[in-house]
């Protein structure tokens, strides 16, 4: 007696199809799973056996062999419980095997037969839709998530018995529906707004430029100057997520198991703020069973690293690849996985160990050697990959008590969106979406400057000893400033302002 059930598994953030073959033959009662199953998959036999028995069906006292094909890829997770159970029931003629055709099944079984949620149902639903399946049967808690995929019938189920009755035609299940428009129309849950930030006009200007061009930012200022407050409001001035971006971001959260069941689609740009004690694997991804790290969870959003020099040096250095390539490649002996990691890096730090270097209202207790050692924790190559360095001084009392309301995020966002629209038209025949992603050939084409601007830039490079990468960063920022003004050409004042956003390069020369 042989039965075949279609299922799926995830590798990286994409799913692949798995055929669950169940063979029941005469012999001593055994339950063997082959096809490179990991520990959780091997343990399925106990859950499947109890779930079938406690759902009122007879578990065969025969030799059972389950094969997970393709057999050359390691299978992980608990999503094969339901297809294994259905394969056994089909092999024992409790349900007709023909009823299984065209459906993809996934779900973890509890001992009493309930079908529990699994990770990665969205990429699995996408795989089923691309393969042309007529439907996918998922746990109820995964129904809204899988129903995000269009042109695919998604049937949410609660128990193994309900699935059996559905396949036998004894019970009907209404396909799940998801209101995508309502999800994208939902307001920002944080309620944060730039109008709440008093003063810091220079920092706000720098962050507006960063949002308009997708640039990375390092804010330097004393404790309490508002660096964290500013960083948390950056997602409110970024352009709204497109459906494609939302799907790609949601896939990452789905695979990790961090998707909110009440919000099955990530429609707000992520804001990730890991603690400085994080490991390199936690930040970049990896582990014994590789999984995405914080840089991938921040995909299409913001990664905020507060107190940047407090992070371990090896942790900061692994940021180089995702900042440059917009993706992370994790290599292990058995496989190599690539996770997307296109994010805005927003970092914050004090100017010195005590935090009050160059603060007119507080005396700095640090020596020059201590300040150099503190700042040397951030390597030159990493600083070169951060486009904008902005100083965030302590807020003056008159700004704190000012009666004039600061500019709201929505007003800033409109200018950012207008600049991004110019960039979209500029790069519409490429895979570039903002100025920060330009390569050298794009800079030569779109960042031409006149003789006056060239002299200003040459003088700055000679005086500050900037690297070639910093030179390119200045040109990118200049292009973004011009886009905010809807200027076709980069002017001298655009370059001059862009040079000002290399403050750490200036401070390194002065120390």
mmCIF file of N, CA, C and O in Angstrom, residues 329-373:
data_model
loop_
_atom_site.group_PDB
_atom_site.id
_atom_site.type_symbol
_atom_site.label_atom_id
_atom_site.label_comp_id
_atom_site.label_asym_id
_atom_site.label_seq_id
_atom_site.Cartn_x
_atom_site.Cartn_y
_atom_site.Cartn_z
ATOM 1 N N UNK A 329 25.444 36.075 2.601
ATOM 2 C CA UNK A 329 25.654 34.684 2.205
ATOM 3 C C UNK A 329 26.275 33.933 3.370
ATOM 4 O O UNK A 329 27.328 34.320 3.879
ATOM 5 N N UNK A 330 25.595 32.874 3.810
ATOM 6 C CA UNK A 330 26.056 32.060 4.929
ATOM 7 C C UNK A 330 26.423 30.689 4.391
ATOM 8 O O UNK A 330 25.578 29.990 3.826
ATOM 9 N N UNK A 331 27.670 30.319 4.553
ATOM 10 C CA UNK A 331 28.164 29.042 4.025
ATOM 11 C C UNK A 331 28.372 28.056 5.163
ATOM 12 O O UNK A 331 28.984 28.374 6.182
ATOM 13 N N UNK A 332 27.853 26.866 4.978
ATOM 14 C CA UNK A 332 28.053 25.761 5.898
ATOM 15 C C UNK A 332 28.503 24.558 5.090
ATOM 16 O O UNK A 332 28.438 24.545 3.859
ATOM 17 N N UNK A 333 28.937 23.511 5.786
ATOM 18 C CA UNK A 333 29.434 22.333 5.075
ATOM 19 C C UNK A 333 28.354 21.719 4.198
ATOM 20 O O UNK A 333 28.622 21.240 3.097
ATOM 21 N N UNK A 334 27.107 21.746 4.676
ATOM 22 C CA UNK A 334 26.031 21.076 3.948
ATOM 23 C C UNK A 334 25.357 21.977 2.920
ATOM 24 O O UNK A 334 24.773 21.483 1.952
ATOM 25 N N UNK A 335 25.388 23.301 3.127
ATOM 26 C CA UNK A 335 24.649 24.172 2.218
ATOM 27 C C UNK A 335 25.178 25.598 2.303
ATOM 28 O O UNK A 335 25.908 25.964 3.226
ATOM 29 N N UNK A 336 24.784 26.394 1.324
ATOM 30 C CA UNK A 336 25.075 27.824 1.299
ATOM 31 C C UNK A 336 23.765 28.564 1.093
ATOM 32 O O UNK A 336 23.049 28.310 0.117
ATOM 33 N N UNK A 337 23.438 29.462 2.024
ATOM 34 C CA UNK A 337 22.172 30.178 1.976
ATOM 35 C C UNK A 337 22.437 31.664 1.788
ATOM 36 O O UNK A 337 23.412 32.216 2.303
ATOM 37 N N UNK A 338 21.543 32.318 1.068
ATOM 38 C CA UNK A 338 21.637 33.761 0.866
ATOM 39 C C UNK A 338 20.344 34.410 1.343
ATOM 40 O O UNK A 338 19.251 34.011 0.926
ATOM 41 N N UNK A 339 20.484 35.394 2.233
ATOM 42 C CA UNK A 339 19.333 36.129 2.747
ATOM 43 C C UNK A 339 19.413 37.579 2.275
ATOM 44 O O UNK A 339 20.497 38.170 2.255
ATOM 45 N N UNK A 340 18.287 38.188 1.907
ATOM 46 C CA UNK A 340 18.310 39.605 1.523
ATOM 47 C C UNK A 340 18.556 40.490 2.741
ATOM 48 O O UNK A 340 18.128 40.169 3.856
ATOM 49 N N UNK A 341 19.238 41.598 2.552
ATOM 50 C CA UNK A 341 19.517 42.509 3.667
ATOM 51 C C UNK A 341 19.711 43.927 3.149
ATOM 52 O O UNK A 341 20.756 44.536 3.358
ATOM 53 N N UNK A 342 18.710 44.430 2.465
ATOM 54 C CA UNK A 342 18.744 45.802 1.965
ATOM 55 C C UNK A 342 18.076 46.697 3.008
ATOM 56 O O UNK A 342 16.857 46.760 3.108
ATOM 57 N N UNK A 343 18.889 47.372 3.794
ATOM 58 C CA UNK A 343 18.366 48.177 4.903
ATOM 59 C C UNK A 343 19.118 49.490 4.993
ATOM 60 O O UNK A 343 20.205 49.649 4.437
ATOM 61 N N UNK A 344 18.531 50.434 5.717
ATOM 62 C CA UNK A 344 19.224 51.661 6.079
ATOM 63 C C UNK A 344 19.869 51.448 7.435
ATOM 64 O O UNK A 344 19.187 51.110 8.404
ATOM 65 N N UNK A 345 21.175 51.632 7.514
ATOM 66 C CA UNK A 345 21.865 51.538 8.791
ATOM 67 C C UNK A 345 21.860 52.911 9.455
ATOM 68 O O UNK A 345 22.366 53.888 8.901
ATOM 69 N N UNK A 346 21.269 52.983 10.634
ATOM 70 C CA UNK A 346 21.288 54.189 11.444
ATOM 71 C C UNK A 346 22.044 53.850 12.723
ATOM 72 O O UNK A 346 21.604 52.988 13.495
ATOM 73 N N UNK A 347 23.181 54.465 12.925
ATOM 74 C CA UNK A 347 24.003 54.195 14.105
ATOM 75 C C UNK A 347 24.120 55.457 14.939
ATOM 76 O O UNK A 347 23.989 56.574 14.432
ATOM 77 N N UNK A 348 24.362 55.264 16.227
ATOM 78 C CA UNK A 348 24.516 56.394 17.139
ATOM 79 C C UNK A 348 25.663 56.118 18.094
ATOM 80 O O UNK A 348 25.906 54.964 18.469
ATOM 81 N N UNK A 349 26.370 57.163 18.464
ATOM 82 C CA UNK A 349 27.482 57.010 19.393
ATOM 83 C C UNK A 349 27.734 58.328 20.113
ATOM 84 O O UNK A 349 27.331 59.401 19.655
ATOM 85 N N UNK A 350 28.407 58.230 21.256
ATOM 86 C CA UNK A 350 28.879 59.417 21.953
ATOM 87 C C UNK A 350 30.188 59.872 21.314
ATOM 88 O O UNK A 350 30.918 59.072 20.734
ATOM 89 N N UNK A 351 30.557 61.144 21.458
ATOM 90 C CA UNK A 351 31.817 61.597 20.862
ATOM 91 C C UNK A 351 33.052 61.110 21.614
ATOM 92 O O UNK A 351 34.168 61.177 21.086
ATOM 93 N N UNK A 352 32.870 60.630 22.846
ATOM 94 C CA UNK A 352 33.988 60.156 23.659
ATOM 95 C C UNK A 352 33.445 59.218 24.717
ATOM 96 O O UNK A 352 32.220 59.095 24.862
ATOM 97 N N UNK A 353 34.271 58.530 25.486
ATOM 98 C CA UNK A 353 33.765 57.594 26.498
ATOM 99 C C UNK A 353 32.810 58.221 27.508
ATOM 100 O O UNK A 353 31.805 57.615 27.886
ATOM 101 N N UNK A 354 33.108 59.451 27.978
ATOM 102 C CA UNK A 354 32.205 60.075 28.944
ATOM 103 C C UNK A 354 31.000 60.712 28.262
ATOM 104 O O UNK A 354 29.972 60.955 28.906
ATOM 105 N N UNK A 355 31.117 60.999 26.965
ATOM 106 C CA UNK A 355 29.989 61.510 26.197
ATOM 107 C C UNK A 355 29.944 63.005 26.020
ATOM 108 O O UNK A 355 29.063 63.517 25.316
ATOM 109 N N UNK A 356 30.873 63.759 26.629
ATOM 110 C CA UNK A 356 30.730 65.219 26.624
ATOM 111 C C UNK A 356 31.883 65.945 25.941
ATOM 112 O O UNK A 356 32.141 67.104 26.220
ATOM 113 N N UNK A 357 32.587 65.292 25.029
ATOM 114 C CA UNK A 357 33.650 65.959 24.280
ATOM 115 C C UNK A 357 33.050 67.092 23.437
ATOM 116 O O UNK A 357 32.072 66.900 22.719
ATOM 117 N N UNK A 358 33.637 68.296 23.551
ATOM 118 C CA UNK A 358 33.194 69.488 22.807
ATOM 119 C C UNK A 358 31.815 69.977 23.215
ATOM 120 O O UNK A 358 31.210 70.787 22.506
ATOM 121 N N UNK A 359 31.286 69.510 24.356
ATOM 122 C CA UNK A 359 29.999 69.997 24.866
ATOM 123 C C UNK A 359 30.271 71.238 25.711
ATOM 124 O O UNK A 359 30.976 71.163 26.727
ATOM 125 N N UNK A 360 29.731 72.404 25.350
ATOM 126 C CA UNK A 360 30.042 73.630 26.093
ATOM 127 C C UNK A 360 29.483 73.654 27.510
ATOM 128 O O UNK A 360 29.944 74.448 28.340
ATOM 129 N N UNK A 361 28.525 72.785 27.820
ATOM 130 C CA UNK A 361 27.884 72.830 29.141
ATOM 131 C C UNK A 361 28.396 71.765 30.100
ATOM 132 O O UNK A 361 28.014 71.732 31.257
ATOM 133 N N UNK A 362 29.209 70.849 29.615
ATOM 134 C CA UNK A 362 29.766 69.804 30.466
ATOM 135 C C UNK A 362 31.256 69.655 30.175
ATOM 136 O O UNK A 362 31.673 69.718 29.016
ATOM 137 N N UNK A 363 32.020 69.433 31.224
ATOM 138 C CA UNK A 363 33.458 69.238 31.052
ATOM 139 C C UNK A 363 33.748 67.792 30.688
ATOM 140 O O UNK A 363 33.230 66.865 31.320
ATOM 141 N N UNK A 364 34.542 67.593 29.657
ATOM 142 C CA UNK A 364 34.924 66.237 29.233
ATOM 143 C C UNK A 364 36.087 65.755 30.105
ATOM 144 O O UNK A 364 37.081 66.459 30.299
ATOM 145 N N UNK A 365 35.968 64.542 30.629
ATOM 146 C CA UNK A 365 36.983 63.968 31.515
ATOM 147 C C UNK A 365 37.948 63.052 30.773
ATOM 148 O O UNK A 365 38.810 62.429 31.396
ATOM 149 N N UNK A 366 37.801 62.935 29.471
ATOM 150 C CA UNK A 366 38.572 61.953 28.700
ATOM 151 C C UNK A 366 39.867 62.570 28.171
ATOM 152 O O UNK A 366 39.903 63.744 27.775
ATOM 153 N N UNK A 367 40.901 61.767 28.127
ATOM 154 C CA UNK A 367 42.158 62.189 27.511
ATOM 155 C C UNK A 367 42.084 61.966 26.005
ATOM 156 O O UNK A 367 41.218 61.241 25.506
ATOM 157 N N UNK A 368 43.013 62.579 25.284
ATOM 158 C CA UNK A 368 43.048 62.409 23.823
ATOM 159 C C UNK A 368 43.256 60.948 23.456
ATOM 160 O O UNK A 368 42.683 60.443 22.477
ATOM 161 N N UNK A 369 44.088 60.254 24.241
ATOM 162 C CA UNK A 369 44.328 58.831 23.969
ATOM 163 C C UNK A 369 43.057 58.024 24.154
ATOM 164 O O UNK A 369 42.754 57.118 23.351
ATOM 165 N N UNK A 370 42.289 58.315 25.205
ATOM 166 C CA UNK A 370 41.040 57.590 25.441
ATOM 167 C C UNK A 370 40.037 57.838 24.310
ATOM 168 O O UNK A 370 39.324 56.918 23.884
ATOM 169 N N UNK A 371 39.984 59.056 23.830
ATOM 170 C CA UNK A 371 39.047 59.366 22.744
ATOM 171 C C UNK A 371 39.456 58.649 21.466
ATOM 172 O O UNK A 371 38.606 58.078 20.757
ATOM 173 N N UNK A 372 40.757 58.646 21.161
ATOM 174 C CA UNK A 372 41.223 57.934 19.967
ATOM 175 C C UNK A 372 40.920 56.443 20.064
ATOM 176 O O UNK A 372 40.480 55.828 19.086
ATOM 177 N N UNK A 373 41.180 55.864 21.238
ATOM 178 C CA UNK A 373 40.926 54.433 21.408
ATOM 179 C C UNK A 373 39.438 54.121 21.299
ATOM 180 O O UNK A 373 39.037 53.115 20.705
#
